[in-house]
Amino acid sequence: MSSSRRITRNSPSKSHSSQKWRSTSPVDSYSDNSSDGTLYEAEILIDDLDEACSITFKLKDHVWVRTQEGNWLRGTVSGTGKEKPLTRHANRTGTYYPVVFGTNSNVRKYFAPLNGEIKPDSEDVRDLLIRDGWLETEEEADKPSWLLSR
């Protein structure tokens, strides 16, 4: 599996969960994995990809980022976060994390969880990406591309 994958938006699914995920404490918001790049397993309190989340990332965490074009891409945190003013909330500051992504991980940009533009690579976030048409289900990935309706 490539460390970065361009996802194109399919038509959104009709099923939307109204139940929010369980909140985590500040201690739990750190990825519980070692710095070997394994998947993030903590839960976050969101039910929409555009929602801001208060979460902390560390070096080599796998994440999903929303690009300026509005696409969601998989990437890897490549350094420590920097505190700067938020783009969505001019009066507040937040932590921006450097993330490498792209075909050969050749693009590096900064993303802030409180802007709603970076999410952990967890099963729950992948479910949201599938629900909103950004990721294919396993069944769709096994079909030849000409069988998929887009």
PDB file of C-alpha atoms in Angstrom:
ATOM      1  CA  MET A   1       0.000   0.000   0.000  1.00  0.00           C
ATOM      2  CA  SER A   2       1.362   3.382  -0.977  1.00  0.00           C
ATOM      3  CA  SER A   3       1.950   5.846   1.842  1.00  0.00           C
ATOM      4  CA  SER A   4       0.052   8.491  -0.094  1.00  0.00           C
ATOM      5  CA  ARG A   5      -3.001   8.018  -2.277  1.00  0.00           C
ATOM      6  CA  ARG A   6      -5.051  10.559  -4.184  1.00  0.00           C
ATOM      7  CA  ILE A   7      -8.711  10.112  -3.410  1.00  0.00           C
ATOM      8  CA  THR A   8     -11.425  11.378  -5.730  1.00  0.00           C
ATOM      9  CA  ARG A   9     -14.882  12.112  -4.443  1.00  0.00           C
ATOM     10  CA  ASN A  10     -17.652   9.648  -5.298  1.00  0.00           C
ATOM     11  CA  SER A  11     -21.293  10.421  -4.715  1.00  0.00           C
ATOM     12  CA  PRO A  12     -21.931  10.547  -0.966  1.00  0.00           C
ATOM     13  CA  SER A  13     -23.610   7.665   0.758  1.00  0.00           C
ATOM     14  CA  LYS A  14     -27.069   8.177   2.180  1.00  0.00           C
ATOM     15  CA  SER A  15     -26.272   6.668   5.574  1.00  0.00           C
ATOM     16  CA  HIS A  16     -25.136   9.228   8.141  1.00  0.00           C
ATOM     17  CA  SER A  17     -24.514   8.356  11.742  1.00  0.00           C
ATOM     18  CA  SER A  18     -25.941  10.796  14.245  1.00  0.00           C
ATOM     19  CA  GLN A  19     -23.960   9.230  17.063  1.00  0.00           C
ATOM     20  CA  LYS A  20     -20.697  11.033  17.900  1.00  0.00           C
ATOM     21  CA  TRP A  21     -17.524   9.247  18.858  1.00  0.00           C
ATOM     22  CA  ARG A  22     -16.390   9.036  22.468  1.00  0.00           C
ATOM     23  CA  SER A  23     -14.245  11.926  23.666  1.00  0.00           C
ATOM     24  CA  THR A  24     -10.702  11.273  24.801  1.00  0.00           C
ATOM     25  CA  SER A  25      -8.742  12.830  27.608  1.00  0.00           C
ATOM     26  CA  PRO A  26      -5.648  14.937  26.765  1.00  0.00           C
ATOM     27  CA  VAL A  27      -3.488  11.971  27.749  1.00  0.00           C
ATOM     28  CA  ASP A  28      -5.380   9.673  25.367  1.00  0.00           C
ATOM     29  CA  SER A  29      -5.233  12.163  22.501  1.00  0.00           C
ATOM     30  CA  TYR A  30      -1.627  11.206  21.809  1.00  0.00           C
ATOM     31  CA  SER A  31      -1.193   8.349  19.406  1.00  0.00           C
ATOM     32  CA  ASP A  32      -0.627   5.237  21.472  1.00  0.00           C
ATOM     33  CA  ASN A  33       1.762   3.787  18.927  1.00  0.00           C
ATOM     34  CA  SER A  34       5.518   3.940  18.893  1.00  0.00           C
ATOM     35  CA  SER A  35       7.262   6.144  16.336  1.00  0.00           C
ATOM     36  CA  ASP A  36       7.388   3.307  13.806  1.00  0.00           C
ATOM     37  CA  GLY A  37       4.524   4.715  11.728  1.00  0.00           C
ATOM     38  CA  THR A  38       1.806   2.314  12.847  1.00  0.00           C
ATOM     39  CA  LEU A  39      -1.826   3.375  12.663  1.00  0.00           C
ATOM     40  CA  TYR A  40      -3.418   5.791  15.114  1.00  0.00           C
ATOM     41  CA  GLU A  41      -5.909   4.049  17.392  1.00  0.00           C
ATOM     42  CA  ALA A  42      -7.295   6.785  19.709  1.00  0.00           C
ATOM     43  CA  GLU A  43     -10.881   7.910  19.220  1.00  0.00           C
ATOM     44  CA  ILE A  44     -11.833  11.510  18.438  1.00  0.00           C
ATOM     45  CA  LEU A  45     -15.126  13.350  18.818  1.00  0.00           C
ATOM     46  CA  ILE A  46     -16.266  14.178  15.271  1.00  0.00           C
ATOM     47  CA  ASP A  47     -19.032  13.050  12.974  1.00  0.00           C
ATOM     48  CA  ASP A  48     -18.030  15.142   9.949  1.00  0.00           C
ATOM     49  CA  LEU A  49     -14.688  15.427   8.141  1.00  0.00           C
ATOM     50  CA  ASP A  50     -14.779  19.240   8.213  1.00  0.00           C
ATOM     51  CA  GLU A  51     -15.123  19.400  12.005  1.00  0.00           C
ATOM     52  CA  ALA A  52     -12.223  20.699  14.034  1.00  0.00           C
ATOM     53  CA  CYS A  53     -10.710  18.298  16.537  1.00  0.00           C
ATOM     54  CA  SER A  54      -8.386  18.830  19.454  1.00  0.00           C
ATOM     55  CA  ILE A  55      -5.751  16.179  18.933  1.00  0.00           C
ATOM     56  CA  THR A  56      -1.973  15.926  19.185  1.00  0.00           C
ATOM     57  CA  PHE A  57       0.222  14.150  16.655  1.00  0.00           C
ATOM     58  CA  LYS A  58       3.802  12.978  16.863  1.00  0.00           C
ATOM     59  CA  LEU A  59       6.547  12.215  14.371  1.00  0.00           C
ATOM     60  CA  LYS A  60       5.687   9.449  11.864  1.00  0.00           C
ATOM     61  CA  ASP A  61       1.975   9.310  12.739  1.00  0.00           C
ATOM     62  CA  HIS A  62      -0.098   8.388   9.681  1.00  0.00           C
ATOM     63  CA  VAL A  63      -2.774  11.007   8.991  1.00  0.00           C
ATOM     64  CA  TRP A  64      -5.334  12.184   6.445  1.00  0.00           C
ATOM     65  CA  VAL A  65      -5.041  15.812   5.285  1.00  0.00           C
ATOM     66  CA  ARG A  66      -7.378  18.051   3.295  1.00  0.00           C
ATOM     67  CA  THR A  67      -5.478  19.899   0.565  1.00  0.00           C
ATOM     68  CA  GLN A  68      -6.233  23.429  -0.665  1.00  0.00           C
ATOM     69  CA  GLU A  69      -8.082  21.803  -3.577  1.00  0.00           C
ATOM     70  CA  GLY A  70     -10.361  20.052  -1.062  1.00  0.00           C
ATOM     71  CA  ASN A  71      -9.044  16.511  -1.623  1.00  0.00           C
ATOM     72  CA  TRP A  72      -8.283  14.181   1.282  1.00  0.00           C
ATOM     73  CA  LEU A  73      -4.837  12.531   0.997  1.00  0.00           C
ATOM     74  CA  ARG A  74      -2.950  10.136   3.253  1.00  0.00           C
ATOM     75  CA  GLY A  75       0.337  11.425   4.638  1.00  0.00           C
ATOM     76  CA  THR A  76       2.829  11.141   7.469  1.00  0.00           C
ATOM     77  CA  VAL A  77       3.681  13.705  10.162  1.00  0.00           C
ATOM     78  CA  SER A  78       7.284  14.712   9.459  1.00  0.00           C
ATOM     79  CA  GLY A  79       8.204  16.877  12.454  1.00  0.00           C
ATOM     80  CA  THR A  80       7.010  18.621  15.590  1.00  0.00           C
ATOM     81  CA  GLY A  81       4.083  21.011  15.573  1.00  0.00           C
ATOM     82  CA  LYS A  82       4.395  24.806  15.531  1.00  0.00           C
ATOM     83  CA  GLU A  83       2.008  27.150  17.345  1.00  0.00           C
ATOM     84  CA  LYS A  84       0.515  29.774  14.969  1.00  0.00           C
ATOM     85  CA  PRO A  85      -2.740  31.716  14.483  1.00  0.00           C
ATOM     86  CA  LEU A  86      -5.539  29.554  13.084  1.00  0.00           C
ATOM     87  CA  THR A  87      -6.941  30.314   9.637  1.00  0.00           C
ATOM     88  CA  ARG A  88     -10.550  29.518  10.641  1.00  0.00           C
ATOM     89  CA  HIS A  89     -10.381  31.329  14.006  1.00  0.00           C
ATOM     90  CA  ALA A  90      -8.371  34.562  13.748  1.00  0.00           C
ATOM     91  CA  ASN A  91      -8.404  35.186  17.524  1.00  0.00           C
ATOM     92  CA  ARG A  92      -7.002  31.756  18.449  1.00  0.00           C
ATOM     93  CA  THR A  93      -3.762  29.907  17.943  1.00  0.00           C
ATOM     94  CA  GLY A  94      -3.321  26.234  17.216  1.00  0.00           C
ATOM     95  CA  THR A  95      -0.641  23.703  16.451  1.00  0.00           C
ATOM     96  CA  TYR A  96       0.273  23.168  12.798  1.00  0.00           C
ATOM     97  CA  TYR A  97       1.948  19.855  11.958  1.00  0.00           C
ATOM     98  CA  PRO A  98       4.268  19.306   8.980  1.00  0.00           C
ATOM     99  CA  VAL A  99       2.967  16.448   6.825  1.00  0.00           C
ATOM    100  CA  VAL A 100       4.602  14.814   3.812  1.00  0.00           C
ATOM    101  CA  PHE A 101       2.251  13.428   1.179  1.00  0.00           C
ATOM    102  CA  GLY A 102       1.992  13.023  -2.571  1.00  0.00           C
ATOM    103  CA  THR A 103       3.024  10.322  -5.017  1.00  0.00           C
ATOM    104  CA  ASN A 104       6.536   9.930  -3.585  1.00  0.00           C
ATOM    105  CA  SER A 105       5.935  11.832  -0.334  1.00  0.00           C
ATOM    106  CA  ASN A 106       7.465  14.781  -2.178  1.00  0.00           C
ATOM    107  CA  VAL A 107       5.070  17.468  -0.885  1.00  0.00           C
ATOM    108  CA  ARG A 108       5.371  18.921   2.620  1.00  0.00           C
ATOM    109  CA  LYS A 109       2.788  21.312   4.059  1.00  0.00           C
ATOM    110  CA  TYR A 110       1.491  22.302   7.491  1.00  0.00           C
ATOM    111  CA  PHE A 111      -1.996  21.358   8.719  1.00  0.00           C
ATOM    112  CA  ALA A 112      -3.896  22.203  11.938  1.00  0.00           C
ATOM    113  CA  PRO A 113      -6.420  19.889  13.639  1.00  0.00           C
ATOM    114  CA  LEU A 114      -8.389  22.904  14.924  1.00  0.00           C
ATOM    115  CA  ASN A 115      -8.891  24.010  11.296  1.00  0.00           C
ATOM    116  CA  GLY A 116     -10.403  20.583  10.541  1.00  0.00           C
ATOM    117  CA  GLU A 117      -7.775  19.846   7.892  1.00  0.00           C
ATOM    118  CA  ILE A 118      -5.876  16.928   9.486  1.00  0.00           C
ATOM    119  CA  LYS A 119      -7.267  13.718  10.981  1.00  0.00           C
ATOM    120  CA  PRO A 120      -5.587  10.576  12.346  1.00  0.00           C
ATOM    121  CA  ASP A 121      -5.466   7.499  10.130  1.00  0.00           C
ATOM    122  CA  SER A 122      -7.924   5.510  12.217  1.00  0.00           C
ATOM    123  CA  GLU A 123     -10.715   3.118  11.327  1.00  0.00           C
ATOM    124  CA  ASP A 124     -13.314   5.727  12.333  1.00  0.00           C
ATOM    125  CA  VAL A 125     -11.804   8.406  10.081  1.00  0.00           C
ATOM    126  CA  ARG A 126     -11.530   5.942   7.181  1.00  0.00           C
ATOM    127  CA  ASP A 127     -15.239   5.128   7.723  1.00  0.00           C
ATOM    128  CA  LEU A 128     -16.028   8.862   7.394  1.00  0.00           C
ATOM    129  CA  LEU A 129     -13.920   9.040   4.208  1.00  0.00           C
ATOM    130  CA  ILE A 130     -15.846   6.063   2.796  1.00  0.00           C
ATOM    131  CA  ARG A 131     -19.209   7.506   3.911  1.00  0.00           C
ATOM    132  CA  ASP A 132     -18.484  10.838   2.215  1.00  0.00           C
ATOM    133  CA  GLY A 133     -17.200   9.199  -0.979  1.00  0.00           C
ATOM    134  CA  TRP A 134     -13.472   9.948  -0.623  1.00  0.00           C
ATOM    135  CA  LEU A 135     -12.331   6.344  -0.177  1.00  0.00           C
ATOM    136  CA  GLU A 136     -13.467   3.124  -1.812  1.00  0.00           C
ATOM    137  CA  THR A 137     -14.734   0.213   0.233  1.00  0.00           C
ATOM    138  CA  GLU A 138     -12.769  -3.040   0.054  1.00  0.00           C
ATOM    139  CA  GLU A 139     -15.435  -4.492  -2.247  1.00  0.00           C
ATOM    140  CA  GLU A 140     -15.125  -1.531  -4.647  1.00  0.00           C
ATOM    141  CA  ALA A 141     -11.323  -1.723  -4.627  1.00  0.00           C
ATOM    142  CA  ASP A 142     -11.498  -5.366  -5.793  1.00  0.00           C
ATOM    143  CA  LYS A 143     -13.662  -4.515  -8.839  1.00  0.00           C
ATOM    144  CA  PRO A 144     -12.144  -3.413 -12.145  1.00  0.00           C
ATOM    145  CA  SER A 145     -12.287   0.390 -12.394  1.00  0.00           C
ATOM    146  CA  TRP A 146     -14.670   0.252 -15.377  1.00  0.00           C
ATOM    147  CA  LEU A 147     -17.307  -1.416 -13.139  1.00  0.00           C
ATOM    148  CA  LEU A 148     -17.373   1.447 -10.641  1.00  0.00           C
ATOM    149  CA  SER A 149     -19.992   4.114 -11.218  1.00  0.00           C
ATOM    150  CA  ARG A 150     -18.538   7.589 -10.705  1.00  0.00           C
TER     151      ARG A 150
END
